[in-house]
Amino acid sequence: MEKKVTIYDLARELNVSPSTISRALQGHPGVGPELRKTVKRLAAKKAYKVNRNAASLRTKKSRTIAILVPKINDYFFNSVIAGIEIMARENNYTVIISQSNDEYETEVDVVNSLLSLNIDALIVSLSMRAKNYDHFKPFLTGGIPIVSIDRVTEEIMATKVFIDDYGSAYMGAAHLIEQGCRNLAAITGILDLKIYSERVRGFRDAIKDHNLPVREEFIYQCMLLSEDGKKAMDHFFVKPEDAPDGIFCSNDTTAIACIQDCRKRGILVPDDVAIVGFSNDPRSEIIEPNLTTIAQPAIEMGRVACEQAILQINKPKSLITSTDIILKTELVIRDSSRRK
Amino acid sequence: MEKKVTIYDLARELNVSPSTISRALQGHPGVGPELRKTVKRLAAKKAYKVNRNAASLRTKKSRTIAILVPKINDYFFNSVIAGIEIMARENNYTVIISQSNDEYETEVDVVNSLLSLNIDALIVSLSMRAKNYDHFKPFLTGGIPIVSIDRVTEEIMATKVFIDDYGSAYMGAAHLIEQGCRNLAAITGILDLKIYSERVRGFRDAIKDHNLPVREEFIYQCMLLSEDGKKAMDHFFVKPEDAPDGIFCSNDTTAIACIQDCRKRGILVPDDVAIVGFSNDPRSEIIEPNLTTIAQPAIEMGRVACEQAILQINKPKSLITSTDIILKTELVIRDSSRRK
DNA sequence: TATTTTTACACAATCGATTGCGTTTTTTTT
DNA sequence: AAAAAAAACGCAATCGATTGTGTAAAAATA
């Protein structure tokens, strides 16, 4: 079990001081060009790696960005993470990933444990069960920037990267109406989260703007799991003669559940009921009929979020600002809503 | 921008030495029970969090486990990661996740950068494009245990957690034969990796044991991407009159691509061609016909891998062993292979 | 050549927590 | 009550890298 090589080892071998080694490796001026080369060569030869703990302790910078999302094994967040990872790697940052499982307590827990890790920034998508946001305050008072993605809130002073939820939902609902639907239903996530309330607002406005009635009982609030999709269908179809002919879902999981449930009930999609999902999950191209859905630029969102995080890290702390970055979505029309 | 609270702050406030604070917080004997309570209370009140960098620097333990997988946004690895995350959290470990994108160079890159992070253990699934495994050596000589999962190799001295690839493939192929297939094809990953060569071996043996011929041209080696599935179909169907009537795929992505390609060609699944995939990806329950596939205990694999990592961390370094842990798989029979 | 400026490096403090060892105080033993 | 043992805590070194300041040598200037 060999010990790791330190700058002291290199210093001894070259008969210079450790400080010179450190400066040489960082390319500081004030170290002769020749010495610098010698040092770098020796460092490479002996497979020297900085001890990031030591460096972080001294500089109070860890070159680490933490990510906190509701679920790691979810297509959308996954892609966001992949995007962050790419940008982080390009900028020589390390990434730490955690999940809240959409539970408030876990979120608080994770956030607290991140506090001892000396991270440089936090990229977070809120859990569905938000109660308050006090657990994020130590970051802000500690000068650690927060970038909030997708599920954002005004209550945290943070750069926000998200999509035009209102417009996307409006687009989805309007599309259903254009396809001939007159009786729209929606499956939404918990309305405490702005992302979902905005989508419902867009959904409502699209209906109103087309002079159709908004049926409150056709707005089903849930955790957006597959079972919830089925429950929503049960709810919508208590009176089959007075059921919706178009469903706008706030994610693809519930949309797919609806399609599958329709098949069981012998309801034709899109002719009896047209369905639109949200996210453009890979499953949407596989389900029959293929699912019409709102495509979100997930990887791009990750990249941008990470970019913003790095920007904030390098900005004088007094200048912490709260930018909003809104990314474009796209309605991907497939067979689950296309009527001839 | 408030400074973080340190043990020195607590020490000053209570008029004791920092060492006592440290011991009190760790529950050391040698600190009076009353003082300990007082310290803990004050620490909680002032929201003290240990500085893990400082602690790690001193103890050479970071309570951090690194994960390296080919792709983060892949269902299987995702679930493995989720499993690791759960076990890590239970044991108060932090997890760092990186991906190699199935490229050798990236893998080397990532591994090297992990070297400066002072991780306690590495859990790795190899990239498809393995050339050699020298980049892992510094961990072993440095006393940092490696747990190798799924895509393992004998060439690294590590605890290995994987499935019975030979048996699983045998089971899959035998099932196809039982369903009446006489002319089997296989889509496999790069055969340099044991995981794939074992599957092909199982595939071969199942055919042989049923006294059927193994057609070498029907074993298609690729990176297992969706496009590869289509290319494989082109390859298998150059002579449609002499094409396979059953395909065993080493992952679900290619299996799904095959089903979709069959539809385009007007080939009936499972009647003309029966198809079996590998992993039990969520998409396999959505594709029509539903995909028969080998279910792997991905989350369990993550849990076990993490458990093993923690075991190794706490073991005297001289005792580094190389256990093999083989997890059970299950053939999930669905419509893509079930013939009446 | 004497003086100033520059260059190239060394010294030593510092970040915050941990821990072996030493010291003081209290308790136990004889 | 004196001696020994135990308990409770402090001192100071340590982990490895960074960085402000100090100093000697080399180069530039007068």
XYZ file of C-alpha atoms (C1' of nucleotides) in Angstrom:
740
model
C 0.000 0.000 0.000
C 1.959 2.907 -1.301
C 1.493 6.352 0.093
C 0.310 9.070 -2.170
C 2.828 11.456 -3.610
C 2.620 14.973 -2.167
C 4.188 18.247 -3.144
C 6.623 17.684 -0.290
C 7.894 14.556 -1.947
C 8.415 16.425 -5.171
C 10.025 19.328 -3.329
C 12.525 17.086 -1.589
C 13.443 15.354 -4.785
C 14.104 18.609 -6.604
C 15.568 20.473 -3.646
C 13.090 23.284 -3.830
C 10.351 24.353 -1.466
C 6.830 22.962 -1.536
C 5.449 26.379 -2.296
C 7.455 26.481 -5.473
C 6.102 23.106 -6.475
C 2.579 24.303 -5.894
C 3.132 27.429 -7.923
C 4.889 25.587 -10.689
C 2.022 23.156 -11.060
C -0.475 25.948 -11.190
C 1.495 27.808 -13.806
C 2.060 30.816 -11.592
C 4.436 33.428 -12.890
C 7.273 33.767 -10.459
C 8.522 30.302 -11.143
C 11.191 29.988 -13.772
C 10.090 28.327 -16.983
C 12.712 25.643 -16.725
C 11.932 24.721 -13.161
C 8.280 24.618 -14.034
C 8.876 22.095 -16.748
C 11.050 19.989 -14.511
C 8.408 20.016 -11.817
C 5.627 19.087 -14.190
C 7.672 16.321 -15.658
C 8.470 14.863 -12.275
C 4.865 15.212 -11.168
C 3.684 13.290 -14.190
C 6.358 10.688 -13.734
C 5.482 10.070 -10.113
C 1.759 10.197 -10.864
C 1.223 13.078 -8.497
C -2.397 14.179 -7.993
C -3.357 17.163 -5.892
C -5.112 16.284 -2.711
C -8.362 18.074 -3.249
C -9.254 17.920 0.403
C -6.179 19.837 1.338
C -6.645 22.326 -1.455
C -10.310 22.802 -0.629
C -9.577 23.288 3.005
C -7.182 26.043 2.180
C -8.990 27.777 -0.645
C -12.555 27.117 0.477
C -13.311 26.029 -3.049
C -13.986 22.398 -3.778
C -14.687 22.517 -7.494
C -17.687 20.397 -6.660
C -21.263 21.024 -7.661
C -24.072 19.168 -5.980
C -27.229 18.107 -7.773
C -30.433 17.330 -5.982
C -33.345 15.945 -7.953
C -36.520 14.140 -6.950
C -35.562 10.904 -8.653
C -32.382 9.751 -10.297
C -33.977 7.014 -12.315
C -36.335 9.161 -14.249
C -35.773 9.928 -17.882
C -36.089 13.676 -17.649
C -33.899 14.210 -14.607
C -31.492 11.732 -15.945
C -30.999 13.715 -19.059
C -30.677 16.897 -17.062
C -27.992 15.246 -14.984
C -26.219 14.068 -18.099
C -26.233 17.658 -19.347
C -24.843 18.981 -16.104
C -22.200 16.299 -16.078
C -20.947 17.240 -19.512
C -20.628 20.924 -18.705
C -19.098 20.174 -15.318
C -16.468 17.922 -16.798
C -15.585 20.499 -19.427
C -14.915 22.950 -16.631
C -13.140 20.506 -14.406
C -15.837 20.311 -11.805
C -16.897 17.211 -9.947
C -20.544 16.453 -9.516
C -22.328 14.929 -6.555
C -25.803 13.575 -7.169
C -28.544 12.948 -4.651
C -32.252 12.355 -4.765
C -35.086 13.427 -2.526
C -37.536 10.740 -3.650
C -40.023 13.541 -3.816
C -40.138 13.607 -0.035
C -39.707 16.767 1.952
C -37.899 15.114 4.854
C -35.362 13.434 2.621
C -34.791 16.705 0.863
C -34.028 18.460 4.137
C -31.793 15.603 5.140
C -29.798 15.609 1.961
C -29.462 19.356 1.905
C -28.105 19.320 5.427
C -25.552 16.704 4.657
C -24.433 18.665 1.629
C -23.659 21.502 3.984
C -20.625 19.742 5.376
C -19.246 18.937 1.977
C -18.127 22.429 1.113
C -19.737 22.391 -2.291
C -19.320 25.371 -4.577
C -22.873 25.419 -5.867
C -26.138 23.545 -5.662
C -28.375 22.685 -8.575
C -31.753 21.626 -7.324
C -35.133 20.545 -8.561
C -37.617 20.673 -5.708
C -39.466 17.720 -4.289
C -43.169 17.500 -4.841
C -43.918 17.720 -1.152
C -42.483 21.121 -0.435
C -43.391 22.627 2.912
C -40.938 25.437 3.204
C -37.521 26.287 1.884
C -35.643 27.202 5.043
C -33.197 24.377 4.620
C -31.758 26.160 1.611
C -31.013 29.357 3.479
C -27.613 28.347 4.860
C -26.350 28.141 1.303
C -27.398 31.625 0.471
C -26.118 33.163 3.684
C -22.965 31.152 3.191
C -22.468 32.556 -0.265
C -23.074 29.281 -2.055
C -25.111 29.929 -5.178
C -28.206 27.892 -5.909
C -29.473 27.171 -9.384
C -33.020 25.966 -9.386
C -34.222 23.887 -12.309
C -37.554 22.779 -13.668
C -39.404 22.721 -10.388
C -38.521 26.186 -9.173
C -39.931 28.571 -6.611
C -39.814 32.299 -6.109
C -39.100 31.735 -2.475
C -35.476 30.852 -3.022
C -33.112 33.511 -4.236
C -31.639 31.576 -7.077
C -30.992 31.519 -10.770
C -33.865 29.612 -12.267
C -33.723 27.492 -15.376
C -37.040 26.172 -16.520
C -39.397 25.931 -19.420
C -42.422 27.950 -20.398
C -44.872 25.763 -18.541
C -47.821 28.007 -19.157
C -47.191 28.238 -22.863
C -46.407 24.554 -23.238
C -49.623 23.483 -21.580
C -51.553 26.048 -23.550
C -50.039 24.634 -26.701
C -50.925 21.095 -25.686
C -54.510 21.898 -24.793
C -55.017 24.057 -27.862
C -53.766 21.213 -29.973
C -56.337 18.864 -28.451
C -59.072 21.362 -29.182
C -57.894 21.765 -32.752
C -58.159 18.029 -33.113
C -61.797 18.301 -32.224
C -61.844 17.710 -28.482
C -64.517 19.663 -26.677
C -64.369 18.184 -23.229
C -60.860 18.378 -21.837
C -59.404 16.853 -18.707
C -55.995 17.317 -17.121
C -53.777 15.273 -14.866
C -51.525 17.540 -12.874
C -48.876 17.311 -10.176
C -49.233 18.967 -6.804
C -50.364 22.519 -7.435
C -48.154 23.955 -4.708
C -45.383 23.757 -7.241
C -45.384 26.619 -9.662
C -44.503 24.352 -12.548
C -47.810 22.519 -12.219
C -50.001 25.464 -11.371
C -48.623 27.206 -14.433
C -49.431 24.249 -16.604
C -52.952 24.132 -15.296
C -53.258 27.844 -15.880
C -52.180 27.362 -19.477
C -54.579 24.471 -19.817
C -57.443 26.587 -18.475
C -56.676 29.600 -20.610
C -56.492 27.552 -23.776
C -59.965 26.196 -23.067
C -61.370 29.583 -22.203
C -59.836 31.213 -25.246
C -61.669 28.689 -27.370
C -64.904 29.448 -25.625
C -65.185 26.070 -24.035
C -66.052 25.335 -20.410
C -63.443 24.344 -17.840
C -64.682 21.389 -15.837
C -63.127 21.541 -12.392
C -63.821 17.883 -11.703
C -61.725 17.049 -14.750
C -58.577 18.466 -13.210
C -56.984 15.610 -11.329
C -54.164 16.396 -8.916
C -51.713 13.627 -7.980
C -48.086 12.527 -7.688
C -47.988 11.663 -11.380
C -47.145 8.013 -10.893
C -48.408 5.297 -13.171
C -51.085 4.227 -10.666
C -52.216 7.822 -10.456
C -52.874 7.771 -14.174
C -55.189 4.803 -13.761
C -56.919 6.389 -10.805
C -57.423 9.517 -12.846
C -59.086 7.455 -15.557
C -61.407 5.877 -12.993
C -62.228 9.337 -11.813
C -62.835 10.742 -15.273
C -64.957 7.809 -16.351
C -67.390 7.442 -13.467
C -70.054 8.503 -15.916
C -68.814 7.148 -19.243
C -71.455 9.114 -21.102
C -70.047 12.302 -19.630
C -66.325 11.629 -19.855
C -63.557 13.755 -21.378
C -62.634 13.351 -25.021
C -59.138 14.725 -24.539
C -56.634 14.446 -21.697
C -53.646 16.638 -21.077
C -51.149 14.955 -18.757
C -48.358 16.698 -16.910
C -45.990 13.856 -17.582
C -45.585 10.920 -19.892
C -45.883 8.269 -17.220
C -49.511 9.125 -16.534
C -50.218 9.665 -20.223
C -48.978 6.190 -20.989
C -51.007 4.778 -18.127
C -54.066 6.461 -19.628
C -53.456 4.964 -23.035
C -53.048 1.517 -21.530
C -56.151 1.991 -19.442
C -58.125 3.105 -22.492
C -57.206 -0.070 -24.256
C -58.559 -2.108 -21.357
C -61.763 -0.142 -21.403
C -62.102 -0.482 -25.147
C -61.783 3.242 -25.611
C -60.109 4.261 -28.838
C -57.153 6.605 -28.763
C -57.194 9.157 -30.314
C -60.707 8.866 -31.735
C -62.654 8.546 -28.492
C -60.078 10.195 -26.304
C -57.030 12.094 -27.508
C -54.051 12.187 -25.172
C -51.086 14.512 -24.775
C -48.179 13.903 -22.427
C -45.239 15.916 -21.207
C -41.475 15.311 -21.488
C -40.994 13.202 -24.569
C -39.848 10.203 -22.633
C -38.417 7.422 -24.844
C -41.460 5.349 -24.001
C -43.646 7.797 -25.877
C -42.274 6.560 -29.173
C -42.935 2.986 -28.236
C -46.425 3.005 -26.813
C -49.161 2.306 -29.333
C -50.456 4.684 -30.427
C -47.318 6.795 -30.173
C -47.739 9.527 -27.644
C -48.074 13.178 -28.536
C -46.031 15.051 -25.976
C -44.237 18.246 -25.087
C -40.524 17.805 -25.659
C -38.342 19.526 -23.111
C -34.687 20.255 -23.791
C -33.521 18.284 -20.785
C -29.851 17.971 -21.598
C -29.747 21.593 -22.611
C -31.386 22.506 -19.328
C -28.626 20.669 -17.503
C -25.929 22.381 -19.482
C -27.386 25.804 -18.929
C -27.954 25.179 -15.248
C -24.377 24.102 -14.786
C -23.121 27.017 -16.812
C -25.086 29.375 -14.609
C -23.786 27.699 -11.495
C -20.212 28.172 -12.624
C -20.934 31.774 -13.536
C -22.275 32.438 -10.080
C -19.352 30.693 -8.438
C -16.929 33.009 -10.162
C -18.926 36.118 -9.541
C -18.217 38.447 -6.609
C -20.569 37.266 -3.907
C -22.124 40.659 -3.434
C -23.437 40.411 -6.945
C -25.565 37.321 -6.454
C -28.394 37.825 -8.837
C -31.520 35.931 -9.612
C -31.827 35.461 -13.323
C -34.635 33.523 -14.936
C -33.787 31.445 -17.954
C -36.673 30.024 -19.866
C -36.089 27.298 -22.406
C -38.244 26.518 -25.378
C -40.365 23.416 -25.622
C -41.825 21.759 -28.635
C -45.081 19.959 -29.226
C -44.291 16.599 -30.772
C -47.463 15.469 -32.473
C -47.893 11.734 -32.734
C -50.772 9.337 -33.098
C -52.263 9.572 -29.634
C -53.853 12.885 -30.551
C -53.797 13.097 -34.328
C -57.234 12.697 -35.795
C -57.499 12.442 -39.529
C -22.084 36.148 3.921
C -21.650 34.453 7.236
C -18.684 32.319 7.969
C -19.197 28.720 8.790
C -19.156 27.656 12.403
C -16.084 25.631 13.376
C -15.199 23.636 16.437
C -13.047 26.580 17.478
C -16.112 28.794 17.636
C -17.870 26.269 19.801
C -14.772 25.821 21.955
C -14.469 29.541 22.579
C -18.094 29.841 23.507
C -17.930 27.009 26.013
C -14.432 27.739 27.274
C -13.107 24.335 26.447
C -10.537 23.164 23.922
C -11.332 22.316 20.340
C -10.189 18.779 20.889
C -12.841 18.332 23.524
C -15.464 19.629 21.158
C -14.340 17.200 18.525
C -14.425 14.312 20.950
C -17.759 15.312 22.379
C -19.358 15.422 18.955
C -18.002 12.022 18.104
C -19.246 10.525 21.333
C -15.773 9.630 22.537
C -15.494 8.380 26.061
C -13.229 10.722 27.938
C -15.650 13.579 27.645
C -18.063 13.966 30.510
C -21.671 13.162 29.711
C -22.852 16.602 30.703
C -20.303 18.471 28.669
C -21.105 16.270 25.739
C -24.732 17.198 25.877
C -23.932 20.867 26.205
C -21.630 20.673 23.206
C -24.143 18.840 21.079
C -26.848 21.258 22.005
C -24.735 24.254 21.111
C -23.628 22.614 17.885
C -27.208 22.036 16.867
C -28.194 25.543 17.869
C -25.433 27.157 15.843
C -26.005 24.765 12.942
C -22.478 23.451 13.100
C -21.494 20.993 10.389
C -18.145 19.253 10.298
C -15.915 20.387 7.522
C -15.468 17.141 5.715
C -12.439 18.398 3.858
C -10.611 19.034 7.060
C -11.690 15.755 8.557
C -10.774 13.831 5.432
C -7.408 15.474 5.226
C -6.643 14.373 8.734
C -8.159 10.910 8.752
C -7.586 10.013 5.111
C -11.166 8.827 4.969
C -13.693 10.798 2.989
C -16.803 8.708 3.477
C -17.216 9.043 -0.250
C -17.772 6.267 -2.741
C -17.329 6.889 -6.427
C -19.436 5.225 -9.085
C -18.333 4.905 -12.659
C -20.761 3.528 -15.200
C -20.873 3.616 -18.994
C -24.016 5.738 -19.134
C -25.991 7.502 -16.473
C -29.164 7.788 -18.487
C -29.707 4.135 -19.016
C -32.399 2.273 -17.172
C -30.245 -0.519 -15.861
C -27.354 1.574 -14.606
C -29.769 4.046 -13.276
C -31.380 1.483 -11.109
C -28.022 0.206 -9.984
C -27.086 3.729 -8.999
C -30.341 4.138 -7.138
C -29.540 0.965 -5.225
C -26.069 2.154 -4.354
C -27.429 5.499 -3.287
C -29.859 3.944 -0.839
C -27.239 1.789 0.826
C -24.732 4.623 0.869
C -27.149 6.983 2.536
C -28.036 4.407 5.151
C -24.371 4.201 6.029
C -23.734 7.896 5.824
C -21.640 7.784 2.726
C -21.686 10.312 -0.063
C -21.745 9.155 -3.627
C -20.031 10.638 -6.648
C -21.279 9.537 -10.036
C -19.490 9.680 -13.356
C -19.916 8.120 -16.744
C -17.471 6.854 -19.308
C -19.845 7.048 -22.272
C -18.534 3.620 -23.116
C -15.285 5.184 -24.247
C -11.935 3.980 -23.037
C -10.316 7.402 -23.035
C -13.073 8.973 -20.978
C -12.863 6.108 -18.552
C -9.148 6.673 -18.039
C -9.781 10.373 -17.684
C -12.460 10.007 -15.098
C -10.548 7.431 -13.128
C -7.550 9.722 -12.987
C -9.557 12.637 -11.741
C -11.102 10.439 -9.068
C -7.613 9.831 -7.823
C -7.312 13.314 -6.397
C -10.628 13.117 -4.619
C -9.531 10.781 -1.880
C -12.463 8.443 -2.328
C -12.850 5.485 -0.019
C -13.952 3.016 -2.665
C -14.786 2.760 -6.341
C -17.727 0.930 -7.819
C -17.245 0.481 -11.521
C -18.882 -1.035 -14.537
C -16.428 -1.158 -17.392
C -16.757 0.657 -20.658
C -17.384 -1.368 -23.777
C -14.120 -0.300 -25.336
C -11.715 -1.696 -22.799
C -8.082 -1.788 -23.845
C -6.359 -2.421 -20.589
C -7.004 -1.845 -16.938
C -3.818 -0.142 -15.811
C -5.650 3.012 -14.855
C -7.268 1.141 -12.002
C -4.003 0.030 -10.473
C -3.316 3.155 -8.405
C -6.450 2.405 -6.427
C -5.342 -1.063 -5.549
C -1.792 -0.079 -4.683
C -3.247 2.819 -2.737
C -5.442 0.521 -0.714
C -8.693 1.786 -2.187
C -11.027 -1.133 -2.778
C -12.750 -1.589 -6.114
C -16.095 -3.268 -6.551
C -16.748 -4.244 -10.111
C -20.339 -4.649 -11.243
C -22.100 -6.173 -14.196
C -19.356 -5.658 -16.706
C -16.507 -7.180 -14.768
C -13.088 -8.525 -15.632
C -10.716 -10.967 -14.020
C -7.899 -8.570 -14.673
C -8.798 -6.278 -11.822
C -8.406 -7.525 -8.294
C -11.849 -6.597 -7.097
C -15.010 -7.842 -5.551
C -17.318 -8.612 -8.419
C -21.075 -8.382 -8.376
C -22.780 -9.640 -11.461
C -25.405 -11.975 -12.777
C -25.235 -15.446 -14.203
C -24.824 -14.312 -17.767
C -24.216 -17.766 -19.134
C -27.268 -19.223 -17.443
C -29.488 -16.288 -18.303
C -28.659 -16.448 -21.972
C -29.039 -20.196 -21.932
C -32.460 -19.753 -20.382
C -33.442 -17.178 -22.981
C -32.307 -19.240 -25.934
C -33.805 -22.444 -24.557
C -37.088 -20.635 -24.155
C -37.029 -19.588 -27.800
C -36.396 -23.168 -28.826
C -39.230 -24.395 -26.653
C -41.483 -21.958 -28.408
C -40.619 -23.678 -31.633
C -37.738 -21.612 -32.978
C -35.199 -23.647 -34.917
C -33.041 -20.984 -36.411
C -31.703 -18.684 -33.719
C -29.798 -15.437 -34.020
C -28.158 -13.311 -31.363
C -27.267 -9.672 -30.993
C -24.336 -9.270 -28.636
C -22.123 -6.534 -27.243
C -18.389 -6.461 -27.764
C -17.092 -9.930 -26.986
C -13.992 -8.628 -25.246
C -16.215 -8.163 -22.257
C -16.797 -11.311 -20.308
C -20.420 -10.465 -19.753
C -21.138 -10.711 -23.470
C -18.915 -13.622 -24.278
C -20.606 -15.530 -21.478
C -24.008 -14.741 -22.870
C -22.991 -15.898 -26.282
C -21.578 -19.042 -24.750
C -24.894 -19.703 -23.017
C -26.707 -19.007 -26.260
C -24.497 -21.445 -28.141
C -24.750 -24.186 -25.563
C -28.518 -23.985 -25.412
C -28.658 -24.496 -29.163
C -26.174 -27.319 -29.124
C -27.919 -29.038 -26.232
C -31.065 -29.080 -28.302
C -29.226 -30.565 -31.233
C -29.622 -27.553 -33.404
C -26.921 -25.873 -35.482
C -25.196 -22.666 -34.415
C -25.052 -20.271 -37.349
C -22.004 -18.048 -36.910
C -23.334 -15.437 -39.299
C -26.339 -15.065 -37.026
C -24.240 -13.777 -34.144
C -24.108 -10.037 -34.562
C -21.593 -8.078 -32.505
C -22.197 -4.369 -31.898
C -22.470 -1.538 -29.364
C -26.082 -2.477 -28.613
C -27.553 0.850 -29.643
C -30.931 1.185 -31.283
C -29.383 1.652 -34.715
C -27.349 -1.466 -34.172
C -30.561 -3.399 -33.716
C -31.775 -2.256 -37.109
C -28.456 -3.027 -38.717
C -28.575 -6.477 -37.208
C -31.987 -7.011 -38.772
C -30.646 -5.955 -42.157
C -27.842 -8.388 -41.669
C -30.090 -11.264 -40.601
C -32.564 -10.691 -43.391
C -30.319 -10.412 -46.421
C -31.890 -13.647 -47.543
C -35.423 -13.474 -46.162
C -36.017 -17.084 -47.038
C -33.090 -18.048 -44.855
C -33.599 -15.729 -41.902
C -33.756 -16.504 -38.181
C -37.064 -17.333 -36.550
C -35.876 -16.302 -33.103
C -33.564 -13.555 -31.888
C -31.863 -13.335 -28.548
C -30.724 -9.767 -27.806
C -28.188 -8.788 -25.185
C -30.217 -5.758 -24.223
C -33.718 -4.419 -24.542
C -32.809 -1.461 -26.691
C -31.825 -3.674 -29.596
C -34.704 -6.067 -28.930
C -37.165 -3.205 -29.198
C -35.467 -1.976 -32.342
C -35.909 -5.460 -33.785
C -39.606 -5.534 -32.981
C -40.102 -2.153 -34.580
C -38.112 -3.198 -37.589
C -40.160 -6.382 -37.911
C -43.317 -4.345 -38.038
C -41.910 -2.285 -40.892
C -40.969 -5.405 -42.759
C -44.337 -6.971 -42.132
C -42.802 -9.745 -40.104
C -45.030 -11.035 -37.332
C -43.694 -11.176 -33.793
C -43.690 -13.752 -32.274
C -45.096 -15.993 -35.001
C -42.526 -15.356 -37.701
C -39.760 -14.251 -35.401
C -39.762 -14.570 -31.629
C -37.664 -12.070 -29.704
C -36.071 -12.056 -26.272
C -34.346 -9.067 -24.719
C -32.215 -8.470 -21.668
C -32.734 -6.187 -18.643
C -36.472 -5.751 -18.298
C -36.366 -2.101 -19.184
C -39.685 -0.301 -18.578
C -40.099 -0.009 -22.312
C -40.437 -3.764 -22.569
C -43.896 -3.591 -21.021
C -44.962 -0.901 -23.424
C -43.765 -2.104 -26.782
C -46.323 -4.132 -28.711
C -46.031 -7.024 -28.466
C -44.670 -6.815 -24.928
C -41.083 -7.914 -24.804
C -39.956 -11.157 -23.231
C -36.768 -10.332 -21.392
C -34.312 -11.359 -18.708
C -35.001 -9.355 -15.559
C -31.900 -8.367 -13.669
C -32.045 -7.308 -10.026
C -30.490 -3.931 -10.752
C -31.324 -2.140 -7.523
C -30.283 -5.188 -5.569
C -27.038 -5.255 -7.470
C -26.404 -1.666 -6.447
C -27.185 -2.388 -2.828
C -24.931 -5.409 -2.719
C -22.125 -3.616 -4.503
C -22.268 -0.749 -2.060
C -22.453 -3.119 0.866
C -19.359 -4.887 -0.386
C -17.571 -1.608 -0.884
C -18.260 -0.576 2.694
C -17.163 -3.984 3.928
C -13.876 -3.640 2.102
C -13.361 -0.126 3.376
C -13.602 -1.298 6.942
C -11.447 -4.332 6.438
C -7.720 -4.353 7.251
C -6.048 -3.523 3.971
C -3.891 -6.598 3.999
C -7.007 -8.665 3.741
C -8.237 -7.325 0.438
C -10.038 -10.235 -1.092
C -11.721 -10.829 -4.378
C -15.141 -12.282 -3.813
C -17.559 -13.046 -6.616
C -21.211 -12.431 -5.963
C -23.614 -13.732 -8.526
C -27.201 -12.559 -8.526
C -30.180 -14.421 -9.871
C -32.041 -13.363 -12.967
C -35.490 -14.230 -14.105
C -36.980 -14.885 -17.508
C -40.034 -12.688 -17.875
C -42.114 -14.255 -20.593
C -44.299 -11.860 -22.530
C -45.885 -11.756 -25.932
C -42.825 -11.178 -28.076
C -41.906 -14.842 -27.720
C -45.033 -16.615 -26.536
C -46.535 -18.752 -29.233
C -49.865 -20.346 -28.524
C 30.710 50.688 -10.543
C 26.996 51.703 -7.469
C 22.056 51.528 -7.222
C 17.586 50.223 -8.370
C 14.496 46.945 -10.239
C 13.227 42.331 -11.435
C 13.312 37.602 -11.090
C 13.141 33.369 -8.656
C 12.502 31.193 -4.981
C 11.996 30.100 0.416
C 9.595 30.803 4.899
C 5.887 30.219 7.598
C 1.122 30.839 8.622
C -3.256 29.023 7.488
C -7.541 26.195 6.521
C -10.552 22.828 10.380
C -10.676 18.508 12.425
C -8.329 14.676 14.671
C -5.588 12.262 18.115
C -1.478 10.698 20.988
C 0.153 12.139 25.076
C 0.428 14.909 29.109
C -1.743 17.279 33.115
C -5.018 18.250 36.475
C -8.785 16.937 39.192
C -11.667 13.578 41.206
C -12.528 9.088 42.900
C -11.144 4.781 44.756
C -8.236 1.860 47.403
C -5.483 0.555 51.314
C -4.945 10.266 55.304
C -1.666 8.925 51.877
C -1.128 6.582 47.589
C -2.874 4.749 43.448
C -6.169 4.652 39.825
C -9.482 6.682 36.970
C -11.809 10.396 34.789
C -11.957 14.686 32.248
C -9.883 17.676 29.656
C -5.901 20.591 27.316
C -1.677 20.877 24.374
C 0.271 20.632 20.185
C 1.427 18.123 16.122
C -0.528 16.629 11.933
C -2.880 15.992 7.294
C -1.365 18.573 2.156
C -1.905 22.539 -0.472
C -1.992 27.572 -0.831
C -0.325 32.273 -0.536
C 1.359 36.816 1.535
C 5.661 38.378 2.606
C 10.597 38.211 2.896
C 15.254 37.591 0.748
C 18.944 36.493 -2.192
C 20.635 36.586 -6.772
C 20.431 38.298 -11.392
C 19.413 41.912 -14.569
C 18.671 46.592 -15.764
C 19.574 51.332 -15.086
C 22.068 55.399 -13.932
